[in-house]
Structures are given as structure tokens and as C-alpha cells.
Amino acid sequence: MSRRRTLSTKKKLALLVSAATVAGGGAFVMATTSNAAQTPKSAAESSVCQGLATALGNNERFIEGQRANPDAQSEARIANREAVVQQIKVQQEASGCVVGESAQGSQTAQPSAPAEGAGDTGNAGGDAAASGQQVCNGSTVTLSGEGGAPAASSNQFPVGTKLKVTNLDNDKSTTVEVTSASGSCALLNNAAFEQVREPGKFLIRRALIEKVG
């Protein structure tokens, strides 16, 4: 009788262990499914990721241009932009995007970035544009990733130029001064971009850019 009870107890323990194993397996499957759902999104899958990828691409293009045609300030500019690139990658990771994914903006025919403060001649459609004239037609606008007070960077307008950027999707606008060169017609730094962007978006698809000074 005692032996039967012992066997019965062992069977119960075996059943409990088996149940625990199955439950653990289920938890593992759930965890795996959860991790799969957190697969980083590409620029094609998310407007947020596309904006960050464009910002990264613009900065990388600027760095390439500085390395191809260096001047006395190139080393400092490159160091600054490399820090910006790292910050954008941090934002990509925090936003659930593919880290390091890079894309170019819509301005595929832009000339290379000029040296800071040396824009007396200007590029086509850039410095020669009259005050109040719309420029960079069809361009998208994203952030440069730089900190500081609201400002812009450009590869068409010299330092000191004032640009008014309007987000046509929410009618918000900001007027900023170009303070540095970049790899795009008009990039807004973090503070300026916050003034005009839609919540959660890092890309302005419908932008009106005007030279106002």
C-alpha cells in the first residue's frame, strides 16, 4: 500500500514538472513572438525612420563633400557632423528604426557644399534669389541633428542668409538664419525643426522655403 502511494506521488511530481516545462515553453514562444514584433523598421516602412535616414544621408553627403574638397575649416566641420551622425543613430535606435540606414533627400542635383561664410557668388537658385522668393522647389526638409538656438544649414545659401520654412501640412513656419554649410538645400537644426514639424515626424514632405533676407 505504501509503495502504491509512493508511485502515485512520483507520478504527480512528474506531471507537475511536465506542466511547468510546457508553461515555460509557452513563455519562450511568447517572448520570441514579442521580440519578432520589435524588428527594426526601415525607411520604407515608417515616415519617422525615413526622416532620420534622410537626415543621416544628408550629413554623410556633407562629410563626403568636405573630404573631397577640403579647406581650412573642413576638419572641424567633419568632426561636428560625425557627432551629429552618431546622435541620429541614437535616435534611430530609440525610434525602432534600422540603425545606420541612410537615404538622400529629394535634392539629387544639388552642387557640393560651399565653405562656411564664403558664399558671395551663390549657387543657381540660391544666393541669387530675390528676397521673398520661393526657393528649393520640391525639396523635402529634415533636421541636421545639431543643437543650439533655431538655425539652418545649407549648401546653396551663404552663412547669414535668412530662410522662412513653412510646413504646408500643419501651416507652421519658422524663420531662421543659415549658420553653417550642409549637404542639402535647407536643413533645420533640432530647435528649428521642433517649431514646424508634426508630432513624431522627422521629415517635412510638403515644405515651402523662401529666402527672406
mmCIF file of C-alpha atoms in Angstrom:
data_model
loop_
_atom_site.group_PDB
_atom_site.id
_atom_site.type_symbol
_atom_site.label_atom_id
_atom_site.label_comp_id
_atom_site.label_asym_id
_atom_site.label_seq_id
_atom_site.Cartn_x
_atom_site.Cartn_y
_atom_site.Cartn_z
ATOM 1 C CA MET A 1 0.000 0.000 0.000
ATOM 2 C CA SER A 2 2.835 2.352 0.924
ATOM 3 C CA ARG A 3 4.578 1.549 -2.360
ATOM 4 C CA ARG A 4 1.472 2.439 -4.385
ATOM 5 C CA ARG A 5 1.197 5.759 -2.605
ATOM 6 C CA THR A 6 4.873 6.432 -3.325
ATOM 7 C CA LEU A 7 4.397 5.679 -7.006
ATOM 8 C CA SER A 8 1.345 7.879 -7.088
ATOM 9 C CA THR A 9 3.296 10.740 -5.547
ATOM 10 C CA LYS A 10 6.104 10.321 -8.081
ATOM 11 C CA LYS A 11 3.595 10.392 -10.925
ATOM 12 C CA LYS A 12 2.094 13.587 -9.574
ATOM 13 C CA LEU A 13 5.517 15.190 -9.349
ATOM 14 C CA ALA A 14 6.299 14.120 -12.912
ATOM 15 C CA LEU A 15 3.052 15.650 -14.125
ATOM 16 C CA LEU A 16 3.813 18.905 -12.332
ATOM 17 C CA VAL A 17 7.310 19.077 -13.858
ATOM 18 C CA SER A 18 5.874 18.347 -17.288
ATOM 19 C CA ALA A 19 3.279 21.076 -16.902
ATOM 20 C CA ALA A 20 5.917 23.549 -15.771
ATOM 21 C CA THR A 21 8.077 22.677 -18.771
ATOM 22 C CA VAL A 22 5.180 23.231 -21.171
ATOM 23 C CA ALA A 23 4.348 26.519 -19.486
ATOM 24 C CA GLY A 24 7.965 27.621 -19.749
ATOM 25 C CA GLY A 25 8.000 26.702 -23.421
ATOM 26 C CA GLY A 26 4.907 28.773 -23.940
ATOM 27 C CA ALA A 27 6.542 31.716 -22.250
ATOM 28 C CA PHE A 28 9.547 31.277 -24.506
ATOM 29 C CA VAL A 29 7.341 31.251 -27.593
ATOM 30 C CA MET A 30 5.571 34.394 -26.387
ATOM 31 C CA ALA A 31 8.884 36.128 -25.742
ATOM 32 C CA THR A 32 10.136 35.122 -29.179
ATOM 33 C CA THR A 33 6.978 36.452 -30.784
ATOM 34 C CA SER A 34 7.317 39.695 -28.835
ATOM 35 C CA ASN A 35 10.910 40.150 -29.972
ATOM 36 C CA ALA A 36 9.926 39.447 -33.553
ATOM 37 C CA ALA A 37 7.323 42.216 -33.323
ATOM 38 C CA GLN A 38 10.090 44.640 -32.363
ATOM 39 C CA THR A 39 12.092 44.116 -35.545
ATOM 40 C CA PRO A 40 13.581 47.474 -36.568
ATOM 41 C CA LYS A 41 11.641 49.281 -39.282
ATOM 42 C CA SER A 42 13.175 50.525 -42.498
ATOM 43 C CA ALA A 43 12.704 53.941 -44.057
ATOM 44 C CA ALA A 44 10.187 52.422 -46.460
ATOM 45 C CA GLU A 45 8.054 51.194 -43.559
ATOM 46 C CA SER A 46 7.964 54.311 -41.392
ATOM 47 C CA SER A 47 7.893 58.056 -42.068
ATOM 48 C CA VAL A 48 9.807 58.585 -38.826
ATOM 49 C CA CYS A 49 12.540 56.222 -39.988
ATOM 50 C CA GLN A 50 12.574 57.803 -43.429
ATOM 51 C CA GLY A 51 13.122 61.242 -41.929
ATOM 52 C CA LEU A 52 16.002 60.032 -39.783
ATOM 53 C CA ALA A 53 17.526 58.111 -42.699
ATOM 54 C CA THR A 54 17.330 61.256 -44.827
ATOM 55 C CA ALA A 55 18.939 63.322 -42.072
ATOM 56 C CA LEU A 56 21.714 60.752 -41.808
ATOM 57 C CA GLY A 57 22.206 60.698 -45.576
ATOM 58 C CA ASN A 58 22.385 64.482 -45.807
ATOM 59 C CA ASN A 59 25.058 64.635 -43.122
ATOM 60 C CA GLU A 60 27.053 61.806 -44.665
ATOM 61 C CA ARG A 61 26.899 63.513 -48.055
ATOM 62 C CA PHE A 62 28.168 66.723 -46.489
ATOM 63 C CA ILE A 63 31.083 64.873 -44.877
ATOM 64 C CA GLU A 64 31.953 63.266 -48.222
ATOM 65 C CA GLY A 65 31.911 66.663 -49.914
ATOM 66 C CA GLN A 66 34.213 68.161 -47.280
ATOM 67 C CA ARG A 67 36.657 65.292 -47.620
ATOM 68 C CA ALA A 68 36.635 65.553 -51.420
ATOM 69 C CA ASN A 69 37.207 69.326 -51.390
ATOM 70 C CA PRO A 70 38.786 70.220 -48.040
ATOM 71 C CA ASP A 71 39.580 73.714 -46.848
ATOM 72 C CA ALA A 72 40.922 75.197 -43.618
ATOM 73 C CA GLN A 73 37.649 74.562 -41.753
ATOM 74 C CA SER A 74 36.824 71.116 -43.131
ATOM 75 C CA GLU A 75 38.345 69.149 -40.278
ATOM 76 C CA ALA A 76 36.221 70.989 -37.708
ATOM 77 C CA ARG A 77 33.078 70.692 -39.817
ATOM 78 C CA ILE A 78 33.616 66.960 -40.319
ATOM 79 C CA ALA A 79 34.140 66.388 -36.590
ATOM 80 C CA ASN A 80 30.912 68.262 -35.856
ATOM 81 C CA ARG A 81 28.918 66.320 -38.434
ATOM 82 C CA GLU A 82 30.318 62.984 -37.294
ATOM 83 C CA ALA A 83 28.988 63.764 -33.815
ATOM 84 C CA VAL A 84 25.625 64.602 -35.389
ATOM 85 C CA VAL A 85 25.656 61.292 -37.291
ATOM 86 C CA GLN A 86 26.155 59.400 -34.038
ATOM 87 C CA GLN A 87 23.274 61.278 -32.429
ATOM 88 C CA ILE A 88 20.979 60.466 -35.349
ATOM 89 C CA LYS A 89 21.863 56.791 -34.983
ATOM 90 C CA VAL A 90 20.884 57.010 -31.314
ATOM 91 C CA GLN A 91 17.547 58.485 -32.406
ATOM 92 C CA GLN A 92 17.105 55.704 -34.960
ATOM 93 C CA GLU A 93 17.571 53.066 -32.279
ATOM 94 C CA ALA A 94 15.224 54.843 -29.867
ATOM 95 C CA SER A 95 12.576 55.137 -32.594
ATOM 96 C CA GLY A 96 12.758 51.437 -33.511
ATOM 97 C CA CYS A 97 14.403 52.114 -36.873
ATOM 98 C CA VAL A 98 17.230 50.309 -38.656
ATOM 99 C CA VAL A 99 20.345 51.902 -37.157
ATOM 100 C CA GLY A 100 22.669 53.310 -39.779
ATOM 101 C CA GLU A 101 20.155 53.279 -42.629
ATOM 102 C CA SER A 102 20.934 56.224 -44.855
ATOM 103 C CA ALA A 103 18.939 57.922 -47.591
ATOM 104 C CA GLN A 104 19.367 61.031 -49.678
ATOM 105 C CA GLY A 105 16.858 63.876 -49.801
ATOM 106 C CA SER A 106 14.918 64.877 -52.896
ATOM 107 C CA GLN A 107 17.605 67.341 -53.974
ATOM 108 C CA THR A 108 19.549 64.927 -56.174
ATOM 109 C CA ALA A 109 21.085 67.590 -58.389
ATOM 110 C CA GLN A 110 22.457 69.838 -55.658
ATOM 111 C CA PRO A 111 26.004 71.180 -56.029
ATOM 112 C CA SER A 112 28.587 70.321 -53.415
ATOM 113 C CA ALA A 113 28.557 72.248 -50.135
ATOM 114 C CA PRO A 114 30.390 75.590 -50.132
ATOM 115 C CA ALA A 115 32.792 76.696 -47.456
ATOM 116 C CA GLU A 116 31.160 78.368 -44.470
ATOM 117 C CA GLY A 117 30.978 82.126 -44.794
ATOM 118 C CA ALA A 118 32.244 82.076 -48.388
ATOM 119 C CA GLY A 119 29.029 82.436 -50.332
ATOM 120 C CA ASP A 120 29.376 85.732 -52.226
ATOM 121 C CA THR A 121 28.720 84.145 -55.597
ATOM 122 C CA GLY A 122 25.963 81.733 -54.596
ATOM 123 C CA ASN A 123 24.713 78.697 -56.499
ATOM 124 C CA ALA A 124 21.923 78.525 -59.045
ATOM 125 C CA GLY A 125 18.621 79.286 -57.350
ATOM 126 C CA GLY A 126 20.458 80.096 -54.128
ATOM 127 C CA ASP A 127 22.160 83.368 -53.251
ATOM 128 C CA ALA A 128 20.933 84.973 -56.479
ATOM 129 C CA ALA A 129 17.296 84.554 -55.418
ATOM 130 C CA ALA A 130 15.485 87.787 -54.578
ATOM 131 C CA SER A 131 14.277 88.357 -51.029
ATOM 132 C CA GLY A 132 10.851 86.806 -50.518
ATOM 133 C CA GLN A 133 11.265 84.446 -53.476
ATOM 134 C CA GLN A 134 10.403 80.775 -53.137
ATOM 135 C CA VAL A 135 13.490 78.581 -53.442
ATOM 136 C CA CYS A 136 14.355 74.862 -53.368
ATOM 137 C CA ASN A 137 11.088 73.957 -55.088
ATOM 138 C CA GLY A 138 10.019 70.381 -54.393
ATOM 139 C CA SER A 139 12.563 69.876 -51.631
ATOM 140 C CA THR A 140 11.766 67.920 -48.517
ATOM 141 C CA VAL A 141 13.049 69.286 -45.224
ATOM 142 C CA THR A 142 14.537 67.315 -42.378
ATOM 143 C CA LEU A 143 16.751 68.016 -39.391
ATOM 144 C CA SER A 144 20.504 68.420 -39.344
ATOM 145 C CA GLY A 145 20.701 66.968 -35.832
ATOM 146 C CA GLU A 146 22.591 69.969 -34.469
ATOM 147 C CA GLY A 147 21.735 71.608 -31.167
ATOM 148 C CA GLY A 148 21.649 75.273 -30.201
ATOM 149 C CA ALA A 149 19.203 78.087 -30.948
ATOM 150 C CA PRO A 150 16.913 77.722 -34.008
ATOM 151 C CA ALA A 151 19.042 77.855 -37.162
ATOM 152 C CA ALA A 152 19.521 76.274 -40.576
ATOM 153 C CA SER A 153 22.344 74.916 -42.694
ATOM 154 C CA SER A 154 22.508 74.877 -46.481
ATOM 155 C CA ASN A 155 24.616 74.011 -49.497
ATOM 156 C CA GLN A 156 23.069 76.799 -51.587
ATOM 157 C CA PHE A 157 22.916 79.815 -49.294
ATOM 158 C CA PRO A 158 25.814 81.534 -47.544
ATOM 159 C CA VAL A 159 26.020 81.974 -43.798
ATOM 160 C CA GLY A 160 23.830 84.899 -42.721
ATOM 161 C CA THR A 161 21.023 84.213 -45.207
ATOM 162 C CA LYS A 162 17.573 84.128 -43.645
ATOM 163 C CA LEU A 163 15.133 81.442 -44.752
ATOM 164 C CA LYS A 164 11.473 81.028 -43.917
ATOM 165 C CA VAL A 165 10.430 77.381 -43.844
ATOM 166 C CA THR A 166 6.724 76.514 -43.785
ATOM 167 C CA ASN A 167 5.313 73.056 -43.202
ATOM 168 C CA LEU A 168 2.289 73.005 -45.510
ATOM 169 C CA ASP A 169 0.821 70.008 -43.687
ATOM 170 C CA ASN A 170 0.236 71.990 -40.488
ATOM 171 C CA ASP A 171 0.817 75.607 -41.623
ATOM 172 C CA LYS A 172 3.579 76.114 -39.052
ATOM 173 C CA SER A 173 6.566 78.186 -40.100
ATOM 174 C CA THR A 174 9.893 79.371 -38.753
ATOM 175 C CA THR A 175 12.337 81.996 -39.981
ATOM 176 C CA VAL A 176 15.933 81.085 -39.305
ATOM 177 C CA GLU A 177 19.416 82.178 -40.254
ATOM 178 C CA VAL A 178 21.821 79.924 -42.119
ATOM 179 C CA THR A 179 24.722 79.369 -39.748
ATOM 180 C CA SER A 180 26.643 76.560 -41.459
ATOM 181 C CA ALA A 181 27.021 74.518 -44.615
ATOM 182 C CA SER A 182 25.347 71.150 -45.149
ATOM 183 C CA GLY A 183 24.641 68.576 -47.826
ATOM 184 C CA SER A 184 21.144 69.821 -48.624
ATOM 185 C CA CYS A 185 19.350 72.975 -49.747
ATOM 186 C CA ALA A 186 17.916 73.631 -46.298
ATOM 187 C CA LEU A 187 18.308 71.622 -43.119
ATOM 188 C CA LEU A 188 16.855 72.778 -39.818
ATOM 189 C CA ASN A 189 18.633 72.147 -36.545
ATOM 190 C CA ASN A 190 16.753 70.414 -33.742
ATOM 191 C CA ALA A 191 15.265 73.579 -32.210
ATOM 192 C CA ALA A 192 14.030 74.977 -35.536
ATOM 193 C CA PHE A 193 12.653 71.629 -36.670
ATOM 194 C CA GLU A 194 10.632 71.301 -33.458
ATOM 195 C CA GLN A 195 8.888 74.580 -34.298
ATOM 196 C CA VAL A 196 7.395 73.282 -37.544
ATOM 197 C CA ARG A 197 7.263 69.509 -37.516
ATOM 198 C CA GLU A 198 4.260 67.307 -36.945
ATOM 199 C CA PRO A 199 4.454 65.231 -33.729
ATOM 200 C CA GLY A 200 6.586 62.127 -34.156
ATOM 201 C CA LYS A 201 7.767 63.012 -37.675
ATOM 202 C CA PHE A 202 11.316 63.733 -38.779
ATOM 203 C CA LEU A 203 10.524 64.665 -42.379
ATOM 204 C CA ILE A 204 8.516 67.502 -43.923
ATOM 205 C CA ARG A 205 7.341 66.306 -47.314
ATOM 206 C CA ARG A 206 5.394 69.436 -48.287
ATOM 207 C CA ALA A 207 7.601 72.374 -47.463
ATOM 208 C CA LEU A 208 7.638 75.969 -48.686
ATOM 209 C CA ILE A 209 11.105 77.524 -48.441
ATOM 210 C CA GLU A 210 11.530 81.251 -49.004
ATOM 211 C CA LYS A 211 14.596 83.453 -48.914
ATOM 212 C CA VAL A 212 13.630 86.455 -46.787
ATOM 213 C CA GLY A 213 16.965 88.098 -46.124
#
